[in-house]
Amino acid sequence: MLTEIVTDQQLIDLYTTPGYLVAVDYPKKEVKLHTIDCMLADPISSVGVKPSKARENNTGEFWVSESRDEAVSKAEELAKNKGYTYTVCRICDR
Ligand SMILES: [Zn+2]
């Protein structure tokens, strides 16, 4: 099931759950797929995504699914609809 993530805390609570994060970056016009345990998907990390701030500033949106296929479909759909680039994160794609 796809869940929209609107706060950092929601994502922090999911950290130990297996799953995938779709991160949409409006300024970069980019959709990126991460595993939930990727450091770039961790709001606590300085390099990680910050859903609360993105929501507040309208600079992005985030979706989580336990299914990789579902996350990829959502990422591809978002990229297509917005004309953004879709990439799989090189750090956690293993
Ligand atoms: Zn990643």
PDB file of C-alpha atoms in Angstrom, residues 1-90:
ATOM      1  CA  MET A   1       0.000   0.000   0.000  1.00  0.00           C
ATOM      2  CA  LEU A   2       1.262   3.466  -0.884  1.00  0.00           C
ATOM      3  CA  THR A   3       1.402   5.965   1.943  1.00  0.00           C
ATOM      4  CA  GLU A   4       2.139   9.650   1.536  1.00  0.00           C
ATOM      5  CA  ILE A   5       4.765  10.899   3.958  1.00  0.00           C
ATOM      6  CA  VAL A   6       4.215  14.466   5.115  1.00  0.00           C
ATOM      7  CA  THR A   7       6.381  14.661   8.244  1.00  0.00           C
ATOM      8  CA  ASP A   8       9.940  13.661   9.147  1.00  0.00           C
ATOM      9  CA  GLN A   9       8.595  11.691  12.098  1.00  0.00           C
ATOM     10  CA  GLN A  10       6.449   9.431   9.884  1.00  0.00           C
ATOM     11  CA  LEU A  11       9.550   8.421   7.966  1.00  0.00           C
ATOM     12  CA  ILE A  12      11.656   8.029  11.109  1.00  0.00           C
ATOM     13  CA  ASP A  13       9.009   5.667  12.520  1.00  0.00           C
ATOM     14  CA  LEU A  14       9.219   3.543   9.358  1.00  0.00           C
ATOM     15  CA  TYR A  15      13.009   3.255   9.416  1.00  0.00           C
ATOM     16  CA  THR A  16      13.098  -0.355  10.595  1.00  0.00           C
ATOM     17  CA  THR A  17      10.247  -1.445   8.293  1.00  0.00           C
ATOM     18  CA  PRO A  18      11.335  -2.939   4.982  1.00  0.00           C
ATOM     19  CA  GLY A  19      10.167  -0.773   2.125  1.00  0.00           C
ATOM     20  CA  TYR A  20      10.865   1.856  -0.482  1.00  0.00           C
ATOM     21  CA  LEU A  21      10.706   5.618  -0.558  1.00  0.00           C
ATOM     22  CA  VAL A  22       9.780   7.676  -3.592  1.00  0.00           C
ATOM     23  CA  ALA A  23      11.241  11.143  -3.140  1.00  0.00           C
ATOM     24  CA  VAL A  24      10.064  13.912  -5.465  1.00  0.00           C
ATOM     25  CA  ASP A  25      12.232  17.021  -5.591  1.00  0.00           C
ATOM     26  CA  TYR A  26      10.339  19.877  -7.262  1.00  0.00           C
ATOM     27  CA  PRO A  27      13.290  22.302  -7.656  1.00  0.00           C
ATOM     28  CA  LYS A  28      15.504  19.564  -9.137  1.00  0.00           C
ATOM     29  CA  LYS A  29      12.605  18.147 -11.205  1.00  0.00           C
ATOM     30  CA  GLU A  30      13.637  14.718 -10.075  1.00  0.00           C
ATOM     31  CA  VAL A  31      11.975  11.566  -8.757  1.00  0.00           C
ATOM     32  CA  LYS A  32      14.246   9.207  -6.859  1.00  0.00           C
ATOM     33  CA  LEU A  33      13.703   5.707  -5.517  1.00  0.00           C
ATOM     34  CA  HIS A  34      15.374   4.729  -2.229  1.00  0.00           C
ATOM     35  CA  THR A  35      15.141   1.875   0.210  1.00  0.00           C
ATOM     36  CA  ILE A  36      13.758   3.186   3.497  1.00  0.00           C
ATOM     37  CA  ASP A  37      17.044   2.472   5.280  1.00  0.00           C
ATOM     38  CA  CYS A  38      19.128   4.539   2.806  1.00  0.00           C
ATOM     39  CA  MET A  39      20.970   7.404   4.516  1.00  0.00           C
ATOM     40  CA  LEU A  40      19.518   9.754   1.900  1.00  0.00           C
ATOM     41  CA  ALA A  41      16.033   8.657   3.008  1.00  0.00           C
ATOM     42  CA  ASP A  42      16.789   9.313   6.667  1.00  0.00           C
ATOM     43  CA  PRO A  43      15.500  12.692   7.964  1.00  0.00           C
ATOM     44  CA  ILE A  44      17.885  12.465  10.934  1.00  0.00           C
ATOM     45  CA  SER A  45      20.901  12.370   8.614  1.00  0.00           C
ATOM     46  CA  SER A  46      22.193  15.756   7.433  1.00  0.00           C
ATOM     47  CA  VAL A  47      22.111  14.461   3.853  1.00  0.00           C
ATOM     48  CA  GLY A  48      18.681  12.855   4.209  1.00  0.00           C
ATOM     49  CA  VAL A  49      15.302  13.981   2.907  1.00  0.00           C
ATOM     50  CA  LYS A  50      13.225  16.344   5.079  1.00  0.00           C
ATOM     51  CA  PRO A  51       9.528  15.748   4.381  1.00  0.00           C
ATOM     52  CA  SER A  52       8.297  18.280   6.990  1.00  0.00           C
ATOM     53  CA  LYS A  53      10.329  21.084   5.453  1.00  0.00           C
ATOM     54  CA  ALA A  54       9.504  20.050   1.878  1.00  0.00           C
ATOM     55  CA  ARG A  55       5.811  20.111   2.759  1.00  0.00           C
ATOM     56  CA  GLU A  56       6.110  23.493   4.455  1.00  0.00           C
ATOM     57  CA  ASN A  57       8.006  25.059   1.554  1.00  0.00           C
ATOM     58  CA  ASN A  58       6.222  23.097  -1.178  1.00  0.00           C
ATOM     59  CA  THR A  59       9.500  21.756  -2.546  1.00  0.00           C
ATOM     60  CA  GLY A  60       8.687  18.074  -2.711  1.00  0.00           C
ATOM     61  CA  GLU A  61       6.563  15.063  -1.885  1.00  0.00           C
ATOM     62  CA  PHE A  62       7.253  11.590  -0.548  1.00  0.00           C
ATOM     63  CA  TRP A  63       5.608   8.189  -0.864  1.00  0.00           C
ATOM     64  CA  VAL A  64       6.371   4.906   0.822  1.00  0.00           C
ATOM     65  CA  SER A  65       5.474   1.345  -0.124  1.00  0.00           C
ATOM     66  CA  GLU A  66       6.609  -2.044   1.120  1.00  0.00           C
ATOM     67  CA  SER A  67       6.442  -3.228  -2.492  1.00  0.00           C
ATOM     68  CA  ARG A  68       9.277  -2.226  -4.820  1.00  0.00           C
ATOM     69  CA  ASP A  69       7.044  -2.699  -7.869  1.00  0.00           C
ATOM     70  CA  GLU A  70       4.417  -0.392  -6.417  1.00  0.00           C
ATOM     71  CA  ALA A  71       7.020   2.236  -5.496  1.00  0.00           C
ATOM     72  CA  VAL A  72       8.561   2.071  -8.979  1.00  0.00           C
ATOM     73  CA  SER A  73       5.113   2.433 -10.643  1.00  0.00           C
ATOM     74  CA  LYS A  74       4.357   5.483  -8.501  1.00  0.00           C
ATOM     75  CA  ALA A  75       7.777   6.999  -9.230  1.00  0.00           C
ATOM     76  CA  GLU A  76       7.371   6.446 -12.973  1.00  0.00           C
ATOM     77  CA  GLU A  77       3.846   7.852 -12.927  1.00  0.00           C
ATOM     78  CA  LEU A  78       4.929  10.982 -11.014  1.00  0.00           C
ATOM     79  CA  ALA A  79       7.928  11.493 -13.314  1.00  0.00           C
ATOM     80  CA  LYS A  80       5.752  11.129 -16.409  1.00  0.00           C
ATOM     81  CA  ASN A  81       2.990  13.442 -15.164  1.00  0.00           C
ATOM     82  CA  LYS A  82       5.385  16.168 -14.075  1.00  0.00           C
ATOM     83  CA  GLY A  83       7.983  15.726 -16.815  1.00  0.00           C
ATOM     84  CA  TYR A  84      10.658  14.966 -14.202  1.00  0.00           C
ATOM     85  CA  THR A  85      13.612  12.593 -14.394  1.00  0.00           C
ATOM     86  CA  TYR A  86      13.241   9.266 -12.636  1.00  0.00           C
ATOM     87  CA  THR A  87      16.332   7.664 -11.149  1.00  0.00           C
ATOM     88  CA  VAL A  88      17.103   4.847  -8.762  1.00  0.00           C
ATOM     89  CA  CYS A  89      19.461   5.943  -5.978  1.00  0.00           C
ATOM     90  CA  ARG A  90      22.972   4.655  -6.592  1.00  0.00           C
TER      91      ARG A  90
END
